[in-house]
CSV table of C-alpha atoms in Angstrom, one decimal:
chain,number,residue,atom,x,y,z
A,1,UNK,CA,0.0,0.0,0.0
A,2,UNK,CA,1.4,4.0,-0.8
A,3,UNK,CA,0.4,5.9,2.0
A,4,UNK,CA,-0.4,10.0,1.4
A,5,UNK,CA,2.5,11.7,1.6
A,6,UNK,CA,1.0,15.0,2.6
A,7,UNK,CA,1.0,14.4,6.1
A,8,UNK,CA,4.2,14.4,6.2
A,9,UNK,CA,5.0,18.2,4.8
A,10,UNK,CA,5.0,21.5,5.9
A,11,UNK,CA,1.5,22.5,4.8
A,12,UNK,CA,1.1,26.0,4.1
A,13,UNK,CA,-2.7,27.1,5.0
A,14,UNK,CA,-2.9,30.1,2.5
A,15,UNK,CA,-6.2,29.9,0.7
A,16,UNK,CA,-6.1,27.8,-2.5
A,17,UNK,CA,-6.4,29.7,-6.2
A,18,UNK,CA,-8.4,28.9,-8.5
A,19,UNK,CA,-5.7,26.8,-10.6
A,20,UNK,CA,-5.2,24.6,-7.2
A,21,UNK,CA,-9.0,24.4,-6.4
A,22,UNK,CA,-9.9,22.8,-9.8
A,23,UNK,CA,-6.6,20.7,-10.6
A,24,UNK,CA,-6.8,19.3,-7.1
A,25,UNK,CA,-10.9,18.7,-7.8
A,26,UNK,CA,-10.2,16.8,-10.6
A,27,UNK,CA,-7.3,14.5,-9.9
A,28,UNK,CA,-9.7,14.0,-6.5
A,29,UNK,CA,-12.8,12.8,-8.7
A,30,UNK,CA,-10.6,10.6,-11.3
A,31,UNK,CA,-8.9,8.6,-8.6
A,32,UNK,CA,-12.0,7.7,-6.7
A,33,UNK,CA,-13.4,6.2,-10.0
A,34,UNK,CA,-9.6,4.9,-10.6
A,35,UNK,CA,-10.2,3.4,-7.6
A,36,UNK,CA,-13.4,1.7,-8.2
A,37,UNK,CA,-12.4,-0.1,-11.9
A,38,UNK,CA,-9.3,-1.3,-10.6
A,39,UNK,CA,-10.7,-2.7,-7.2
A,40,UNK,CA,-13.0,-4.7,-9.7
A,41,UNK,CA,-9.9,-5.4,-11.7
A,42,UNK,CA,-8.3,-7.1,-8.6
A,43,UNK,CA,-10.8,-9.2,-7.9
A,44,UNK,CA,-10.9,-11.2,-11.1
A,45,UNK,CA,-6.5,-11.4,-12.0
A,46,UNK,CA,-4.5,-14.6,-12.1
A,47,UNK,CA,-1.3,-13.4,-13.6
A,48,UNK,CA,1.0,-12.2,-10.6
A,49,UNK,CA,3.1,-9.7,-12.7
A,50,UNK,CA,-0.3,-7.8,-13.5
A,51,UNK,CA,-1.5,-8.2,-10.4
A,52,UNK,CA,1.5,-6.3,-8.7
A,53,UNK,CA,1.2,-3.6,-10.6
A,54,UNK,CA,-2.3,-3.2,-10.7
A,55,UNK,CA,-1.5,-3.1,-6.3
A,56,UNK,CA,1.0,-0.4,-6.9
A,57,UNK,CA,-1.7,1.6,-9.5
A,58,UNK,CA,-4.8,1.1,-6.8
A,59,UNK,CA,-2.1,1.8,-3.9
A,60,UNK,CA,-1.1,5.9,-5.8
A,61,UNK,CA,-5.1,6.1,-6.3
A,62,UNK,CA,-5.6,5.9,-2.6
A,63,UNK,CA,-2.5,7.5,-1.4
A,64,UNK,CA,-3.7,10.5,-4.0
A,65,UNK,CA,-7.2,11.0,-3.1
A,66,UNK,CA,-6.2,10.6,1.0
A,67,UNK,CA,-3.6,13.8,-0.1
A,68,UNK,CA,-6.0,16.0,-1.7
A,69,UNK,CA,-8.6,15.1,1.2
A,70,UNK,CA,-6.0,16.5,3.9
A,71,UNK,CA,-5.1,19.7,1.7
A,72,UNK,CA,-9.0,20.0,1.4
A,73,UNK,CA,-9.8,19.7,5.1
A,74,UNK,CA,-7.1,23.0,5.6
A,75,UNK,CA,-8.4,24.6,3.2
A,76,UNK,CA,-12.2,24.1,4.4
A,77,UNK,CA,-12.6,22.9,0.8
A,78,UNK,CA,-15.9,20.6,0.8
A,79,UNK,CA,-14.8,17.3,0.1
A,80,UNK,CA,-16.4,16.0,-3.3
A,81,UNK,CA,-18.9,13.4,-3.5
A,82,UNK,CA,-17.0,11.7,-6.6
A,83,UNK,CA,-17.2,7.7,-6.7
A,84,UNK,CA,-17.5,4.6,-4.3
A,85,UNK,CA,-17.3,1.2,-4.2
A,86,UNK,CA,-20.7,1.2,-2.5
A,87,UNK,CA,-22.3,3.1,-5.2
A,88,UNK,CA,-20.7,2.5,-8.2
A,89,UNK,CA,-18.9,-0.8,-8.2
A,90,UNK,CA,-20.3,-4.6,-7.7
A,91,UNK,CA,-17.3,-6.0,-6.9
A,92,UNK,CA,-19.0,-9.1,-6.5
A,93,UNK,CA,-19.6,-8.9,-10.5
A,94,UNK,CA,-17.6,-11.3,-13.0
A,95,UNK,CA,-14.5,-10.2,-14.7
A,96,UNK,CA,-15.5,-7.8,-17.9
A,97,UNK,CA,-12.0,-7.8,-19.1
A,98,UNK,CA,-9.1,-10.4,-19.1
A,99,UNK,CA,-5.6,-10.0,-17.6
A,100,UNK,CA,-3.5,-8.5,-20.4
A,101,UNK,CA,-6.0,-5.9,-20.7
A,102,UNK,CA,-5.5,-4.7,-17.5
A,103,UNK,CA,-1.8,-3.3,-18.8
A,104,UNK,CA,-2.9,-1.4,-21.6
A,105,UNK,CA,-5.9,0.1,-18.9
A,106,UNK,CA,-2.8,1.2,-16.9
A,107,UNK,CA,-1.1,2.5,-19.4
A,108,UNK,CA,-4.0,4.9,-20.4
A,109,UNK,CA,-4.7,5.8,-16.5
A,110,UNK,CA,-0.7,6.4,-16.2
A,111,UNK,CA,-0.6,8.7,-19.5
A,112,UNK,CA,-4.0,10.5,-18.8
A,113,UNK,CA,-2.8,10.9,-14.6
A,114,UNK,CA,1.2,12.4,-16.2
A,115,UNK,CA,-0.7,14.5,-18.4
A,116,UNK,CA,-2.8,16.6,-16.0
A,117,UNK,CA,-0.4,16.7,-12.8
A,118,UNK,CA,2.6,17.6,-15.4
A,119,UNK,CA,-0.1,20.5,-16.9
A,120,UNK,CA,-0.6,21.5,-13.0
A,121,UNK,CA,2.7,22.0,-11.4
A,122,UNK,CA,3.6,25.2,-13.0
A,123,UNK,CA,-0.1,26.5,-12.7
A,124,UNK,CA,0.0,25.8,-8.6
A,125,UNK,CA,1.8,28.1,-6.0
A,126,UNK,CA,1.0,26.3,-2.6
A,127,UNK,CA,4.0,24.3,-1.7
A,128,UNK,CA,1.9,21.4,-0.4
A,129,UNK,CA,-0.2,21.1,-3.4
A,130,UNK,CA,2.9,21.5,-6.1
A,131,UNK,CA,5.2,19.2,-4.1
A,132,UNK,CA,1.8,17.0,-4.4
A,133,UNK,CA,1.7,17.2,-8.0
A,134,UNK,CA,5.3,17.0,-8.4
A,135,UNK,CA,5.2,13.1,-6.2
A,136,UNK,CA,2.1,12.3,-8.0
A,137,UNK,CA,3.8,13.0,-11.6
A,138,UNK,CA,6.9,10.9,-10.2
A,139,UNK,CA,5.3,7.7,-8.6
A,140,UNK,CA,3.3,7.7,-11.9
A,141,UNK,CA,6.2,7.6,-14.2
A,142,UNK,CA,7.0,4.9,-12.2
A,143,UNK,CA,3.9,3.0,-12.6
A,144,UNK,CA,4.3,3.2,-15.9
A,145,UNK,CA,7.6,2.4,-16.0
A,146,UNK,CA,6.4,-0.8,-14.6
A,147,UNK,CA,3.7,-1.3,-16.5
A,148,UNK,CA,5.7,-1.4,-20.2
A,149,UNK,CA,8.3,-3.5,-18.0
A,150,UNK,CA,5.7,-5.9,-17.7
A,151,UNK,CA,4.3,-5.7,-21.3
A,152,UNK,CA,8.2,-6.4,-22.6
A,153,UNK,CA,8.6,-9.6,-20.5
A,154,UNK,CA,5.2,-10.9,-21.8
A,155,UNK,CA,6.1,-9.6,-26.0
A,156,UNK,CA,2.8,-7.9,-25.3
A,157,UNK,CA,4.0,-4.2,-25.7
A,158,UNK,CA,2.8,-2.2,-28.6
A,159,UNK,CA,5.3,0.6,-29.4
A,160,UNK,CA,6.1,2.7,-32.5
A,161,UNK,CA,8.0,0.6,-35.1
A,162,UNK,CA,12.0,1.5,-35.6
A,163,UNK,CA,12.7,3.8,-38.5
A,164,UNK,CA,16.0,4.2,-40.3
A,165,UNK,CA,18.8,6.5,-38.4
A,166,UNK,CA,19.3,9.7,-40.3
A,167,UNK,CA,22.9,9.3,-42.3
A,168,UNK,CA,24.1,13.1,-41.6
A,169,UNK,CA,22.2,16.4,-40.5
A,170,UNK,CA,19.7,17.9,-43.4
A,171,UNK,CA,17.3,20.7,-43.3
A,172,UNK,CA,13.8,21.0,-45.1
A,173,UNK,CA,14.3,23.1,-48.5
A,174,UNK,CA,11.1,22.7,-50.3
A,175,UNK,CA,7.6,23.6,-49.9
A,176,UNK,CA,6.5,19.6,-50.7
A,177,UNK,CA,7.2,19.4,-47.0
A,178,UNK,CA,4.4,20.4,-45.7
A,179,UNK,CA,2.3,19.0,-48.7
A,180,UNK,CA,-0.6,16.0,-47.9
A,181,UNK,CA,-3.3,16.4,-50.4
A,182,UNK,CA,-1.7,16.8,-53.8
A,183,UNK,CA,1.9,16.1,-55.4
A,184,UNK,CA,5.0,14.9,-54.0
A,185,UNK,CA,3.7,13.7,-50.2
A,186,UNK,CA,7.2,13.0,-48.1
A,187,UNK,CA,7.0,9.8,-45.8
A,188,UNK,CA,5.6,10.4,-42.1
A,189,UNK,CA,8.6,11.7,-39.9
A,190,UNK,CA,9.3,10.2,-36.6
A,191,UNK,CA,7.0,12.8,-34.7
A,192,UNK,CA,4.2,12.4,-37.2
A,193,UNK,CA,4.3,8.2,-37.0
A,194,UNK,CA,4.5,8.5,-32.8
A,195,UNK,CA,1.6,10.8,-32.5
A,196,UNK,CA,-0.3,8.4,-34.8
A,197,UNK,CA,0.5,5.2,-33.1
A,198,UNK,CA,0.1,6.8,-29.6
A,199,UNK,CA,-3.6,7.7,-30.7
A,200,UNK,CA,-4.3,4.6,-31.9
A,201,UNK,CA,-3.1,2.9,-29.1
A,202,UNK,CA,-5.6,5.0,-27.0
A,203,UNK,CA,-8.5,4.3,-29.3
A,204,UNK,CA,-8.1,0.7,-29.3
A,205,UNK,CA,-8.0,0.5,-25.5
A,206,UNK,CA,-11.4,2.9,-25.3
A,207,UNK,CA,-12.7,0.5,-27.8
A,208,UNK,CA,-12.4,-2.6,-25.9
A,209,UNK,CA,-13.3,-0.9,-22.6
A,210,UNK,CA,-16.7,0.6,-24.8
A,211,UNK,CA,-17.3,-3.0,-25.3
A,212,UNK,CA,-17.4,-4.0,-21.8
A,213,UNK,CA,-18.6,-1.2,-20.6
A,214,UNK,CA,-22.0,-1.3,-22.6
A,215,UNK,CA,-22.4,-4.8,-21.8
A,216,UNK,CA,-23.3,-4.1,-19.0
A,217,UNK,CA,-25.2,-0.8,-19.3
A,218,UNK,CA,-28.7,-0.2,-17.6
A,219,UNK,CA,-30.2,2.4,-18.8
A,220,UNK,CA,-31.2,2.4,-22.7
A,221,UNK,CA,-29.8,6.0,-23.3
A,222,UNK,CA,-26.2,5.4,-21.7
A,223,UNK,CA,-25.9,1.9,-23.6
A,224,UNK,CA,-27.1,3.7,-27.2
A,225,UNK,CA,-24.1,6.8,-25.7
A,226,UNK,CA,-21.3,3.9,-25.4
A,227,UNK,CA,-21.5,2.4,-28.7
A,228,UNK,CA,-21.6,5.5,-30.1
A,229,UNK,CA,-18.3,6.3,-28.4
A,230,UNK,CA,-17.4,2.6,-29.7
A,231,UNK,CA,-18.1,3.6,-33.5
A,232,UNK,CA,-16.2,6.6,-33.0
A,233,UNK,CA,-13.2,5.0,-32.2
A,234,UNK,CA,-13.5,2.3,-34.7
A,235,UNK,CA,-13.8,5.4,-37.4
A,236,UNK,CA,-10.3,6.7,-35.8
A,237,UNK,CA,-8.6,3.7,-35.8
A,238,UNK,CA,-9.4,3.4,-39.6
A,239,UNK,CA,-8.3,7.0,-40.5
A,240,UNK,CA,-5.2,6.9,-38.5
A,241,UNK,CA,-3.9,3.6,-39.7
A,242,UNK,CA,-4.5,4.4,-43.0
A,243,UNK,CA,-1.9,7.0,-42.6
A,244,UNK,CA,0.7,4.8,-41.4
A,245,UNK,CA,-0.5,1.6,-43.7
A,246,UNK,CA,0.6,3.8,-46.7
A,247,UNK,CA,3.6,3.9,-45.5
A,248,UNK,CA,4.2,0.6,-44.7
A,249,UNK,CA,4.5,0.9,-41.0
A,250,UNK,CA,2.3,-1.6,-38.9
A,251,UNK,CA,-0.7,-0.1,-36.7
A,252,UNK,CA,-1.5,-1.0,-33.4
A,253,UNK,CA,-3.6,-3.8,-33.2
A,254,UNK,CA,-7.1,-4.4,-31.6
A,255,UNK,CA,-8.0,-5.6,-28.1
A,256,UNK,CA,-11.7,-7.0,-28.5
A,257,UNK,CA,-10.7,-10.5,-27.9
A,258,UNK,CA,-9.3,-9.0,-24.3
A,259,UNK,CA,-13.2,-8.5,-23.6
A,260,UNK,CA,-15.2,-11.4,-22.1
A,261,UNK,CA,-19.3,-12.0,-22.7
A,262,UNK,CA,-20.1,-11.0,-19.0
A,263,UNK,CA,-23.5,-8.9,-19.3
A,264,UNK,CA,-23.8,-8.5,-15.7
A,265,UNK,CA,-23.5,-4.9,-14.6
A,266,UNK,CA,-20.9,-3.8,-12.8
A,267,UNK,CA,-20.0,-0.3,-13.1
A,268,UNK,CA,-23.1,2.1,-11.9
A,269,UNK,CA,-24.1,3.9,-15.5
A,270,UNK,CA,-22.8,7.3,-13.9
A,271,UNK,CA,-19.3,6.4,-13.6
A,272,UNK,CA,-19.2,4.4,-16.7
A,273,UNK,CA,-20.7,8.0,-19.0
A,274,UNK,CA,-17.8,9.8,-16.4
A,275,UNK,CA,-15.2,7.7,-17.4
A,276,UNK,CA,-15.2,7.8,-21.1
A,277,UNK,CA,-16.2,12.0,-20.9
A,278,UNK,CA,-12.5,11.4,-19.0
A,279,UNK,CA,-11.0,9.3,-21.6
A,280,UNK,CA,-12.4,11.4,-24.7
A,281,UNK,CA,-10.9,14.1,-23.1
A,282,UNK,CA,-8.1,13.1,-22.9
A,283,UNK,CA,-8.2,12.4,-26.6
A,284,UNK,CA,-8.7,16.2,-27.2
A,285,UNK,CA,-5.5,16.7,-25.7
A,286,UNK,CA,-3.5,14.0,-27.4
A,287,UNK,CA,-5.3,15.0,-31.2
A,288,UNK,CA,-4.3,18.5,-30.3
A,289,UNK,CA,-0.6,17.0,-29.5
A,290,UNK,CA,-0.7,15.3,-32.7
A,291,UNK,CA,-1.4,18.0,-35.0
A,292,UNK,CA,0.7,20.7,-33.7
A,293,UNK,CA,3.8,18.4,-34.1
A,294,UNK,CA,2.8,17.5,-37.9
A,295,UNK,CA,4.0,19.1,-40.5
A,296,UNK,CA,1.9,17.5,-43.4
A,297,UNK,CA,-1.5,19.2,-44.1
A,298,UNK,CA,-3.5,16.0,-44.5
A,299,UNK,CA,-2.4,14.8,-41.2
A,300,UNK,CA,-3.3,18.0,-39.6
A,301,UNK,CA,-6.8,17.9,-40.9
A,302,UNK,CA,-7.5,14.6,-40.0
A,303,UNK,CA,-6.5,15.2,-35.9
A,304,UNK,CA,-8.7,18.0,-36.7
A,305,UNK,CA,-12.0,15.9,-37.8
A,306,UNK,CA,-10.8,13.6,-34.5
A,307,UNK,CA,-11.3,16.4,-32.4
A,308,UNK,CA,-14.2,17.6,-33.5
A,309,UNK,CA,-16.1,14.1,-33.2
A,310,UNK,CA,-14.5,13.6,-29.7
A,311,UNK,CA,-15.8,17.3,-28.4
A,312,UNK,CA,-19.5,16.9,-29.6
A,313,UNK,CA,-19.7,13.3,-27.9
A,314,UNK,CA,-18.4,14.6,-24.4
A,315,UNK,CA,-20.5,17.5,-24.8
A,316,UNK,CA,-23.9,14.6,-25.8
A,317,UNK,CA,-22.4,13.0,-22.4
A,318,UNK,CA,-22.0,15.8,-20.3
A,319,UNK,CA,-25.8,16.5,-21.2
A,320,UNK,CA,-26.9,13.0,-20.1
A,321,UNK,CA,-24.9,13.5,-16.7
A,322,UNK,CA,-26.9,16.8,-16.2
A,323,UNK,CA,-30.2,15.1,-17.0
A,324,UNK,CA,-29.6,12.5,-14.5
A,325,UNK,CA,-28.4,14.6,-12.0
A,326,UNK,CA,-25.1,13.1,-11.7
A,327,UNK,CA,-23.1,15.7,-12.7
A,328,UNK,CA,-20.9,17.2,-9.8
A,329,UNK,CA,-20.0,21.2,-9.9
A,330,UNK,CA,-16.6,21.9,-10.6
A,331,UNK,CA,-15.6,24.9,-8.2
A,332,UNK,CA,-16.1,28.3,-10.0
A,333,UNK,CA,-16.1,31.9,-9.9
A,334,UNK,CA,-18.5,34.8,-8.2
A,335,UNK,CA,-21.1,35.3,-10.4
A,336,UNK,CA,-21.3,39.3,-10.4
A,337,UNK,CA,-23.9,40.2,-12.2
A,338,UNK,CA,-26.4,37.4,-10.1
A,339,UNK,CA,-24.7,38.8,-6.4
A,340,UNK,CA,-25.6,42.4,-7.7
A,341,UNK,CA,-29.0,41.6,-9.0
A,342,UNK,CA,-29.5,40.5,-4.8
């Protein structure tokens, strides 16, 4: 088990900004539903290697969200309902997924988790909440350090193909460079191949956990809202890889198979519509990665199509969370105008 480390700092009681309020809120919210998949996750592993890391990835979910409660409590923050395993987890359901999935799970919790508290540190002042973000980012890196340790030793890891090593130092002297459409189209460039790979390697993980997910989905409306999401990724994975099949270079491959026929519900329908709003997200982030490292106008278009699919489906999501009243406010701002119309 990681224990909270917070306890065991200096803690500087200055109110929190804004930047600390809702950086801390969400971390706080993604580890208590972090901790309710992988809680089912343990229950239903047989491989040891998996199951040690998926110990070390449910021991930094607690040890995060028992931090960010203590910083709360001095701040007289209101602690966040987020999610349980009382509410929103049967732990007593059978296993959705199989073993191997479980590392590629990780490795999209351990690239969404480095991505916000890497985004946060320089945003945050408070000593106790940056040196939080700055152990959070590091016992991260370590889990997924771990994680693609594991993957090697089972010839299970799915990383970007080799390329040829440059012979000598060149620069860019034509305009064709940039060219994607029409005429002389160069071969993908390191960055370019990847940022495709990377996103395909997200999209194939959100489609197998789409599959389980709406498996097991109650309510007609958030079933119909995952395999939507699941069609969208399918579309992605085609676009993307078409990119790199034209040049030869192998594309991630899929991860149905890692999904078993358990229909049994076992994630409550709210955190299930929360977690892929969390992973599309996400996706906005890495398209956006994507296209302003390519220098090829047809690659930049397509990241461009990507994102706008991905931000109309969490906004669709969002709207069913605010329908079913399970949509927790983020902290926000004085409303002005509303305090002086009082």
């Amino acid at each position: 088990m990681v224990k909270g480390k917070i306890e065991q700092m200096e803690t500087n009681k200055s109110h929190l900004t804004a930047a600390e309020m809702g950086k801390l809120w969400v971390v706080y919210m993604g580890n208590t539903m972090g901790k309710c998949v992988l809680s089912h996750f343990l229950q239903h592993v047989d491989d040891t290697d998996i199951k040690r890391v998926l110990e070390y990835a449910l021991g930094l979910s607690k040890a995060f969200i028992q931090d960010i409660e203590t910083i709360f409590k001095q701040a007289d923050f209101p602690i966040p309902v987020g999610f349980s395993e009382e509410d929103d987890v049967n732990l007593d359901a059978p296993r959705i997924f199989y073993d191997n999935f479980y590392l590629y799970y990780l490795q999209y919790l351990g690239k969404a988790g480095m991505s916000i508290y890497s985004i946060a540190i320089p945003l945050v002042t408070r000593k106790d909440v940056r040196d939080f973000f700055l152990n959070s980012l590091s016992d991260t890196a370590k889990l997924m350090s771990d994680v693609n340790d594991v993957l090697i030793s089972k010839g299970k890891l799915m990383n970007a193909p080799v390329i040829p090593t440059p012979e000598k130092v060149d620069f860019v002297n034509k305009q064709n460079f940039l060219n994607g459409f029409f005429g002389d189209i160069r071969p993908l460039n390191g960055l370019e191949i990847a940022h495709l790979y990377g996103c395909i390697n997200n999209d194939v993980t959100s489609k197998a956990l789409l599959l389980g997910f709406s498996q097991g989905a109650r309510d007609e409306k958030v079933k119909k809202f995952l395999e939507r999401g699941k069609n969208i990724n399918e579309r992605h994975i085609e676009q993307l890889s078409d990119k790199l099949i034209r040049d030869n270079i192998p594309s991630p491959t899929l991860l149905d198979h890692l999904v078993t026929t358990s229909t049994t519900p076992t994630f409550s329908d709210k955190l299930m519509v929360c977690h892929k709003i969390d992973m599309f997200s996400m996706k906005i982030r890495e398209y956006a990665n994507g296209a302003s490292l390519s220098g090829r106008k047809d690659i930049g278009v397509i990241f461009a199509k990507c994102q706008m699919d991905v931000s109309y489906y969490v906004e669709d999501g969002a709207n069913i969370l605010i329908d079913q009243g399970w949509m927790e406010q983020p902290p926000e701002a004085i409303d002005r105008d509303n305090v002086a119309s009082k």
